Amino acid sequence: MPLTREQIAARAAQELRDGYYVNLGIGMPTLVANYVPKGIDVIFQSENGMLGIGPYPTEAEIDPDLINAGKETVTEIRGTSYFSSADSFAMIRGGHIDIAILGAMEVSEQGDIANWTIPGKVLKGMGGAMDLVSGAKRVIVAMEQVARDGSKKLLKECRLPLTGKKCVNTVMSELAVIDITPQGLLLREVAPGVTPDDVQKVTEPKLRISPELRAIKI
Amino acid sequence: MNKVVANADEAIRDLQDGAVIMSGGFGLCGNPENLIKAIHRKGVKNLTIISNNCGTTDKGLGILLQTRQVRKMVSSYVGENKEFERQFLAGELEVELNPQGTLAERIRAGGAGLGGFYTPTGAGTQIAQGKESRVIDGREMIFEKPLKADYAIVRAWKGDKWGNLVFRKTARNFSPMMCTAARITIAEVEHLVEVGELDPDQVHVPSVYVNRIFQGTSYEKPIEKRTVRKG
């Protein structure tokens, strides 16, 4: 059974460790915050200038001066700090963020990522994505492996304009956990009931299968 | 020394067609609402606006697009504005997209008197095209130039009459660097206080960077995405 979006987020959350500073992208990665393992402290960074993002506010707590990078209203926690955009990206580029978890339209077997534009379609901009993929210590992509139009997203080479080159460490999808290594893609975990063949069918490059291959546990 | 002006219209009295303006704010958070409205009223045209976003279709900097006052936008993300998209696709609006951290650092470099910087952000992507690149400590880096402006317009929470500024929560964002990078920096504040009332240890922008300051009025503080949990 392929994982749901919630389950992909829950699996990604298992990568978090006590004391980690973490940046979550917009969309599915945001759900990761709901699954932080019990008993550890993880500080979420928002690139508009905040460390220590709390839950969404109640109606009474809403503060228009307090939003996350997705422009959603949020709250602070005990220990929150605020800073400018220059400080925020010094933190990101300088390698002080332990993990960035973000979505992608395409990932290549070299770890290239494309997630900011589709030429000739909508114009939005890269926001902080190029800085995050080049600066975070570890980059995890949480995405579905097949696009809505049925095309594969894990490719030999990205076709869309890149967000960053050789920067993705791990892809977590509805079917699998796949590491990007100098030798190519390494299949480490499969969703319950999913076979390596099922994953290979929707993955353009050849997968190597880890000797320790196991089922994803949620 | 007298930096206090009566209102936004007086603050932009010498703003002319073709000006380059940095505007603080992230989305609709921390926008200099009074100053944006005054620029709208004044009707100056052919502006270059440097700001992380361009407001929404009918809020924030978006209102300057509706009246075709903007010739060029320098931003990192412009996704919430239909009029922006229409003008861009019709070739009526020039757009220069920068990675958000590169935009922040280019502004910082402009204010700090630097000639630019090398960054790994964007190396090997289309934003590296036409830029110098070199390998530093084994990593490919691209050269980014500083950004400066004729005017910076920001909103702070508190400011004193000398122009010392304090921001509140995530309304700070790009504003502190923008204050340093413009020929004339104008701050509108929610609370204009006397010199000496701000704790010197808590000042985010020292007064040297601010040329004009005034008490803002009628803050709307629109919210783009009102996300709530059950109380």
XYZ file of C-alpha atoms in Angstrom:
449
model
C 0.000 0.000 0.000
C 1.452 3.375 -0.968
C 1.787 5.818 1.921
C -0.561 8.767 2.309
C 0.854 12.285 2.384
C 0.490 12.229 6.170
C 2.443 8.974 6.336
C 5.247 10.315 4.140
C 5.507 13.263 6.532
C 5.527 10.898 9.508
C 8.362 8.876 7.957
C 10.353 12.041 7.243
C 9.891 13.106 10.868
C 11.745 9.972 11.981
C 14.932 11.600 10.656
C 14.723 14.353 13.288
C 17.030 14.212 16.315
C 17.147 16.045 19.617
C 18.556 19.543 19.177
C 18.062 19.728 15.408
C 17.280 23.032 13.709
C 14.966 22.261 10.817
C 13.427 24.119 7.889
C 10.222 22.748 6.386
C 9.045 23.684 2.915
C 5.513 24.596 1.906
C 2.941 21.817 1.356
C 3.507 18.225 2.465
C 6.766 19.018 4.321
C 4.840 21.345 6.643
C 2.999 18.266 7.958
C 6.302 16.904 9.339
C 5.910 19.232 12.340
C 2.905 17.145 13.454
C 5.038 13.998 13.847
C 8.107 15.052 15.837
C 9.120 12.001 17.885
C 8.175 12.268 21.572
C 10.804 13.404 24.055
C 13.040 15.411 21.730
C 13.406 19.127 21.121
C 13.380 20.201 17.481
C 13.448 23.887 16.556
C 11.753 24.873 13.312
C 13.184 27.756 11.318
C 11.139 30.030 9.104
C 13.201 31.854 6.507
C 11.287 35.098 6.914
C 13.152 35.498 10.205
C 12.109 33.190 13.036
C 13.515 30.267 15.003
C 11.024 28.330 17.097
C 7.734 28.152 15.194
C 4.775 27.181 17.343
C 1.410 25.739 16.312
C -1.210 27.683 14.383
C -2.859 30.306 16.608
C -6.349 30.166 18.043
C -8.677 32.867 16.674
C -7.814 34.967 19.731
C -4.057 34.575 19.259
C -3.886 35.614 15.572
C -1.171 38.247 15.063
C -0.640 39.741 11.580
C 2.998 40.485 12.512
C 3.666 36.778 13.046
C 3.649 34.541 9.983
C 5.730 31.697 8.592
C 7.442 31.620 5.201
C 4.241 30.228 3.665
C 2.536 33.436 4.907
C 0.381 31.442 7.331
C -0.363 32.832 10.765
C 1.662 30.984 13.437
C 2.607 31.361 17.102
C 5.866 31.540 19.008
C 7.118 29.067 21.602
C 9.232 29.516 24.714
C 12.699 30.266 23.355
C 11.640 31.761 19.989
C 13.919 34.333 18.392
C 13.351 36.788 15.536
C 15.925 38.210 13.114
C 16.279 39.861 9.732
C 16.202 38.107 6.355
C 19.982 38.607 6.008
C 20.582 36.841 9.331
C 18.092 34.164 8.379
C 19.893 33.288 5.177
C 23.331 33.546 6.758
C 21.997 30.813 9.046
C 20.820 28.791 6.045
C 23.793 29.285 3.709
C 26.263 29.011 6.554
C 25.332 25.392 7.214
C 23.636 25.967 10.566
C 20.360 24.278 9.637
C 20.558 20.520 10.235
C 17.840 19.415 7.828
C 15.731 21.029 5.141
C 12.694 19.006 4.067
C 11.060 20.189 0.881
C 8.936 19.132 -2.038
C 10.119 18.752 -5.625
C 8.830 18.438 -9.162
C 11.921 16.461 -10.268
C 15.009 14.941 -8.635
C 17.913 13.383 -10.547
C 20.110 10.463 -9.579
C 22.978 12.923 -9.007
C 20.866 14.756 -6.424
C 19.901 17.692 -8.653
C 16.521 19.159 -7.773
C 13.967 21.134 -9.785
C 11.096 22.651 -7.859
C 10.717 26.313 -8.694
C 9.463 26.897 -12.203
C 7.849 25.395 -15.271
C 8.914 27.479 -18.279
C 6.023 29.033 -20.155
C 3.548 28.276 -17.379
C 3.099 30.197 -14.159
C 5.735 32.609 -12.935
C 6.208 32.466 -9.185
C 9.876 32.618 -8.239
C 12.274 30.518 -6.221
C 11.792 32.221 -2.872
C 14.282 30.689 -0.450
C 14.499 27.269 -2.089
C 17.841 27.783 -3.879
C 19.478 28.977 -0.661
C 18.025 26.119 1.368
C 19.126 23.327 -0.955
C 22.638 24.760 -1.213
C 23.050 25.518 2.475
C 21.311 22.993 4.728
C 23.489 20.180 6.081
C 21.050 17.565 4.821
C 18.326 17.933 2.193
C 15.376 15.554 2.215
C 12.803 15.661 -0.562
C 9.307 14.523 0.388
C 7.297 13.953 -2.774
C 5.074 11.598 -4.663
C 7.049 9.634 -7.248
C 4.636 10.078 -10.122
C 3.306 13.462 -11.229
C -0.398 14.055 -11.783
C 0.099 13.628 -15.523
C 1.622 10.193 -14.885
C 5.238 11.175 -15.590
C 8.133 10.015 -13.429
C 9.751 12.505 -11.088
C 12.898 10.598 -10.113
C 15.001 10.893 -13.261
C 18.440 10.391 -14.796
C 18.582 14.121 -15.475
C 16.109 16.818 -14.495
C 14.263 18.358 -17.440
C 12.973 21.436 -15.655
C 15.228 24.359 -14.651
C 17.256 23.400 -11.588
C 16.891 24.747 -8.080
C 20.248 23.247 -7.107
C 22.861 20.761 -8.293
C 24.006 17.696 -6.354
C 22.295 18.714 -3.154
C 19.545 16.174 -2.356
C 20.546 13.446 0.112
C 17.344 11.421 0.416
C 13.961 11.114 -1.288
C 10.946 9.959 0.708
C 7.927 9.056 -1.387
C 4.651 7.179 -1.122
C 6.536 4.036 -2.130
C 10.046 4.216 -0.770
C 12.975 5.787 1.022
C 15.808 6.266 -1.473
C 19.276 7.634 -0.736
C 21.241 9.506 -3.370
C 24.803 8.231 -3.257
C 27.886 8.752 -5.437
C 27.032 5.345 -6.968
C 23.456 6.410 -7.769
C 20.111 5.686 -6.151
C 20.035 3.283 -3.196
C 16.646 1.819 -2.257
C 16.644 1.539 1.544
C 13.000 1.121 2.501
C 9.750 0.232 0.762
C 6.176 0.935 1.843
C 4.370 -2.084 3.306
C 3.288 -4.434 0.505
C 5.356 -2.583 -2.103
C 8.143 -4.481 -3.907
C 11.430 -3.085 -5.259
C 10.039 -3.828 -8.739
C 7.057 -1.575 -8.050
C 9.442 1.257 -7.122
C 11.684 0.622 -10.133
C 8.675 0.881 -12.482
C 8.170 4.526 -11.529
C 11.870 5.404 -11.228
C 13.785 6.242 -14.415
C 17.367 5.451 -13.260
C 18.336 1.964 -12.153
C 17.884 1.433 -8.419
C 20.449 -0.415 -6.344
C 18.829 -2.315 -3.524
C 20.272 -2.023 -0.044
C 21.279 -5.338 1.560
C 19.415 -4.045 4.608
C 16.217 -3.253 2.679
C 13.274 -3.077 5.047
C 9.648 -2.000 5.172
C 8.834 1.575 6.166
C 7.546 1.666 9.745
C 5.206 4.477 10.723
C 18.269 67.472 13.776
C 14.710 67.073 12.599
C 13.766 63.924 10.744
C 10.108 63.886 11.700
C 7.664 64.587 8.889
C 3.918 65.021 9.185
C 2.781 62.116 7.064
C 3.524 59.809 4.159
C 2.772 62.407 1.477
C 5.322 64.806 2.936
C 7.809 61.968 3.361
C 7.800 61.227 -0.386
C 7.565 64.873 -1.523
C 10.664 64.569 -3.755
C 9.974 61.072 -5.107
C 9.972 61.205 -8.897
C 9.219 59.087 -11.934
C 11.821 56.402 -12.527
C 12.890 56.101 -8.882
C 14.335 52.866 -7.499
C 12.510 51.974 -4.280
C 13.197 49.229 -1.750
C 10.120 48.231 0.205
C 10.240 46.190 3.416
C 7.740 43.421 4.039
C 7.340 39.698 3.514
C 4.105 39.058 1.705
C 1.687 41.471 3.355
C 3.501 41.256 6.713
C 5.479 44.318 7.756
C 4.433 46.434 4.769
C 4.830 50.223 4.905
C 1.124 50.669 4.244
C 0.970 54.450 4.525
C 3.922 54.984 2.180
C 2.686 52.530 -0.459
C -0.678 54.307 -0.494
C 1.046 57.703 -0.763
C 3.083 56.517 -3.778
C -0.176 55.261 -5.290
C -1.801 58.675 -4.706
C 1.182 60.595 -6.092
C 0.968 58.589 -9.311
C 4.721 58.492 -10.037
C 5.524 56.090 -12.868
C 8.289 53.857 -14.223
C 9.310 52.769 -10.751
C 11.746 49.983 -10.021
C 10.640 48.208 -6.865
C 12.967 45.957 -4.901
C 10.918 43.861 -2.487
C 10.727 40.170 -1.648
C 7.191 39.933 -3.037
C 4.784 42.204 -4.847
C 1.824 42.115 -2.507
C -1.373 40.453 -3.669
C -3.664 41.462 -6.511
C -5.271 44.257 -4.490
C -3.136 44.674 -1.360
C 0.322 45.957 -0.520
C 2.571 46.739 -3.485
C -0.057 45.123 -5.712
C -1.956 48.429 -5.821
C 0.966 50.047 -7.678
C 0.684 47.420 -10.395
C -2.995 48.124 -10.889
C -2.140 51.725 -11.774
C 0.832 50.649 -13.968
C 3.315 52.599 -11.862
C 5.912 49.824 -11.816
C 8.329 49.223 -14.688
C 10.493 46.609 -13.006
C 10.271 44.327 -9.978
C 13.279 42.782 -8.234
C 11.893 40.010 -6.013
C 12.267 36.387 -4.943
C 8.659 35.234 -5.057
C 5.730 36.812 -6.870
C 3.198 34.011 -6.787
C 0.151 35.560 -5.151
C -0.630 38.254 -7.659
C -2.757 37.686 -10.784
C -2.203 41.183 -12.164
C 1.539 40.691 -11.836
C 1.364 37.513 -13.872
C -0.782 39.165 -16.518
C 1.520 42.183 -16.926
C 4.613 39.982 -17.005
C 3.218 37.598 -19.609
C 2.070 40.589 -21.685
C 5.625 41.996 -21.584
C 4.516 45.131 -19.735
C 6.552 44.455 -16.621
C 10.210 43.558 -16.262
C 11.013 41.041 -13.548
C 14.326 40.072 -12.008
C 14.019 37.057 -9.723
C 16.677 36.514 -7.073
C 16.991 33.686 -4.575
C 15.658 35.108 -1.313
C 18.951 34.871 0.579
C 20.825 36.382 -2.351
C 18.343 39.265 -2.462
C 18.798 39.910 1.277
C 22.591 39.747 1.023
C 22.771 41.939 -2.092
C 20.858 44.616 -0.184
C 23.098 44.140 2.861
C 26.181 44.433 0.637
C 24.784 47.611 -0.944
C 24.363 49.206 2.458
C 27.668 47.942 3.812
C 29.782 49.357 1.004
C 30.788 45.979 -0.383
C 31.352 45.291 -4.069
C 29.384 42.061 -3.948
C 29.988 38.498 -2.783
C 30.396 34.902 -3.904
C 27.616 32.506 -2.930
C 26.917 28.831 -3.610
C 23.216 29.636 -3.986
C 22.113 29.157 -7.574
C 25.413 27.708 -8.846
C 24.679 25.454 -11.806
C 21.179 26.890 -12.276
C 19.809 29.395 -14.774
C 20.352 32.274 -12.351
C 24.107 31.684 -12.696
C 23.947 32.522 -16.404
C 26.070 35.533 -17.278
C 27.581 35.733 -13.794
C 31.204 35.178 -12.844
C 31.816 31.932 -11.049
C 34.764 30.382 -9.292
C 35.531 27.436 -7.068
C 36.235 28.442 -3.466
C 37.282 25.763 -0.975
C 36.107 23.119 -3.410
C 32.637 24.608 -3.986
C 31.331 26.350 -7.034
C 30.221 29.868 -6.177
C 28.674 32.638 -8.239
C 29.306 36.355 -7.938
C 26.403 38.583 -6.960
C 26.479 42.376 -7.108
C 25.230 44.769 -4.437
C 21.832 46.463 -4.670
C 21.156 50.100 -3.857
C 18.127 52.326 -4.141
C 17.032 55.928 -4.240
C 14.510 55.335 -1.471
C 13.848 52.663 1.132
C 10.383 52.560 2.660
C 9.842 50.490 5.805
C 7.403 50.052 8.640
C 8.684 49.619 12.183
C 6.807 48.991 15.399
C 8.477 51.769 17.352
C 10.801 54.534 16.317
C 12.189 57.592 18.041
C 12.516 61.051 16.547
C 16.140 60.468 15.626
C 15.118 57.409 13.612
C 16.178 54.527 15.864
C 13.860 51.651 14.963
C 12.479 48.558 16.681
C 10.547 45.925 14.743
C 8.012 43.427 16.009
C 8.151 39.660 15.373
C 8.357 38.585 11.712
C 7.436 42.074 10.480
C 11.200 42.801 10.508
C 12.301 40.659 7.517
C 14.119 42.733 4.836
C 13.601 46.157 6.415
C 16.829 46.499 8.472
C 19.091 45.952 5.436
C 16.942 48.128 3.183
C 17.336 51.016 5.627
C 21.092 50.877 5.026
C 21.046 50.617 1.243
C 19.093 53.676 0.075
C 19.996 57.304 -0.476
C 16.860 58.322 1.446
C 15.310 55.969 3.999
C 11.786 56.660 5.175
C 10.346 54.859 8.185
C 6.705 54.860 9.156
C 6.156 53.660 12.702
C 3.226 52.408 14.701
C 4.513 54.285 17.731
C 6.637 57.417 17.381
C 8.402 58.045 20.691
C 10.762 60.630 22.150
C 14.517 60.239 21.909
C 15.668 58.230 24.927
C 12.533 56.155 25.278
C 13.886 53.135 23.395
C 16.224 50.723 25.171
C 19.545 51.210 23.303
C 20.285 47.492 23.604
C 17.071 46.652 21.760
C 17.415 48.971 18.729
C 17.302 46.998 15.462
C 18.160 49.876 13.102
C 20.428 52.652 14.423
C 19.284 56.196 13.620
C 22.108 56.947 11.162
C 20.310 54.905 8.504
C 16.972 56.721 8.731
C 16.383 60.102 7.072
C 12.652 60.644 7.555
C 10.221 59.234 10.093
C 6.537 59.646 10.820
C 3.696 58.190 12.817
C 1.692 55.881 10.565
C -2.076 55.715 10.772
C -4.995 53.378 10.039
C -2.992 50.156 9.873
C -4.977 47.443 8.188
C -2.377 44.632 8.558
C -4.086 42.222 6.159
C -3.460 38.488 6.617
C -2.765 36.370 3.547
C -3.358 32.934 5.015
C -5.415 32.849 8.152
C -4.497 29.474 9.623
C -5.961 28.629 13.025
C -6.254 25.749 15.433
C -9.239 25.023 17.637
C -8.944 26.884 20.943
